[in-house]
Short mmCIF file of C-alpha atoms in Angstrom, two decimals:
data_model
loop_
_atom_site.label_atom_id
_atom_site.label_comp_id
_atom_site.label_asym_id
_atom_site.label_seq_id
_atom_site.Cartn_x
_atom_site.Cartn_y
_atom_site.Cartn_z
CA MET A 989 118.15 108.74 79.53
CA GLY A 990 120.32 110.42 82.16
CA SER A 991 120.08 110.01 85.88
CA ALA A 992 117.96 113.16 86.45
CA PRO A 993 114.79 111.72 84.89
CA LEU A 994 115.29 108.49 86.82
CA LEU A 995 115.64 110.48 90.03
CA ASN A 996 112.41 112.33 89.25
CA ILE A 997 110.64 109.02 88.59
CA GLY A 998 111.94 107.74 91.93
CA ILE A 999 110.61 110.84 93.68
CA LEU A 1000 107.18 110.40 92.08
CA LEU A 1001 107.10 106.74 93.06
CA PHE A 1002 108.02 107.56 96.66
CA CYS A 1003 105.23 110.15 96.71
CA GLY A 1004 102.86 107.35 95.72
CA VAL A 1005 104.25 105.11 98.46
CA LEU A 1006 103.81 107.96 100.95
CA VAL A 1007 100.14 108.35 100.00
CA PHE A 1008 99.69 104.58 100.35
CA HIS A 1009 101.18 104.64 103.86
CA LEU A 1010 99.03 107.61 104.87
CA VAL A 1011 95.89 105.77 103.74
CA THR A 1012 96.92 102.46 105.32
CA LEU A 1013 97.87 103.85 108.73
CA PRO A 1014 94.38 104.63 110.09
CA VAL A 1015 93.06 101.39 108.60
CA GLU A 1016 95.68 99.39 110.50
CA PHE A 1017 95.01 101.12 113.82
CA ASP A 1018 91.28 100.53 113.35
CA ALA A 1019 91.87 96.87 112.51
CA SER A 1020 93.96 96.42 115.65
CA ALA A 1021 91.25 98.01 117.80
CA ARG A 1022 88.55 95.86 116.22
CA ALA A 1023 90.64 92.71 116.66
CA LEU A 1024 91.20 93.43 120.34
CA LYS A 1025 87.49 94.05 120.85
CA LEU A 1026 86.58 90.85 119.00
CA LEU A 1027 89.11 88.78 120.96
CA SER A 1028 87.70 90.11 124.21
CA GLU A 1029 84.04 89.71 123.25
CA THR A 1030 84.42 86.13 122.04
CA GLY A 1031 86.18 85.08 125.23
CA LEU A 1032 89.41 84.12 123.50
CA LEU A 1033 91.28 86.41 125.90
CA LYS A 1034 90.98 86.44 129.64
CA GLY A 1035 91.16 89.76 131.48
CA SER A 1036 94.85 89.38 132.27
CA GLU A 1037 95.70 88.61 128.63
CA VAL A 1038 94.10 91.72 127.14
CA GLY A 1039 97.05 93.94 128.05
CA GLY A 1040 99.53 91.65 126.31
CA ALA A 1041 97.37 91.33 123.23
CA LYS A 1042 96.98 95.11 123.08
CA ALA A 1043 100.76 95.52 123.31
CA VAL A 1044 101.31 93.07 120.45
CA LEU A 1045 98.64 94.66 118.26
CA ASP A 1046 100.00 98.14 119.00
CA ALA A 1047 103.51 96.99 118.08
CA ALA A 1048 102.19 95.56 114.82
CA ALA A 1049 100.47 98.86 114.01
CA LEU A 1050 103.61 100.80 114.87
CA THR A 1051 105.48 98.96 112.12
CA TYR A 1052 103.28 100.96 109.73
CA VAL A 1053 104.31 104.18 111.48
CA ALA A 1054 107.96 103.18 111.09
CA ALA A 1055 107.42 102.48 107.39
CA LEU A 1056 105.80 105.91 106.98
CA VAL A 1057 108.71 107.64 108.73
CA MET A 1058 111.24 105.78 106.59
CA THR A 1059 109.36 106.72 103.43
CA VAL A 1060 109.33 110.40 104.42
CA LEU A 1061 113.05 110.30 105.19
CA GLN A 1062 113.84 108.58 101.89
CA LEU A 1063 111.73 111.14 100.03
CA ILE A 1064 113.63 113.97 101.74
CA ARG A 1065 116.89 112.29 100.77
CA LEU A 1066 115.84 112.01 97.13
CA LEU A 1067 114.71 115.65 97.07
CA ALA A 1068 118.06 116.69 98.56
CA LEU A 1069 119.91 114.69 95.92
CA ARG A 1070 117.89 116.37 93.19
CA GLY A 1071 118.64 119.79 94.71
CA MET A 1072 122.36 119.06 94.83
CA ARG A 1073 122.38 118.04 91.17
CA ARG A 1074 121.07 121.46 90.12
CA ASP A 1075 123.81 123.44 91.89
#
C-alpha cells in the first residue's frame, strides 16, 4: 500500500474528528452554563466569585474551540498534501 491510500484514510479520519468536535462544542458550552447556574443556585459561589468561575468555565470551553480550529487546519493541510501529490 502506497502513501496515497494512507493519506486518504487520514483525511477521512480527520473528517470524523471534525464532526465529533462540531457535536461536542455546543454540549460543552451548555455544560459550562449549567454548571455556573448550579454553582450559583446552591450557594457554592458568592456574588463576587461568579465572575471568576465564569471566566474559568469559559476558558475550559474555549479549549474545545481551539481543538476544532486545529482539526480544521490539519484537515486543510492534509487536503493540500493530497493536491500536491496529484500535480
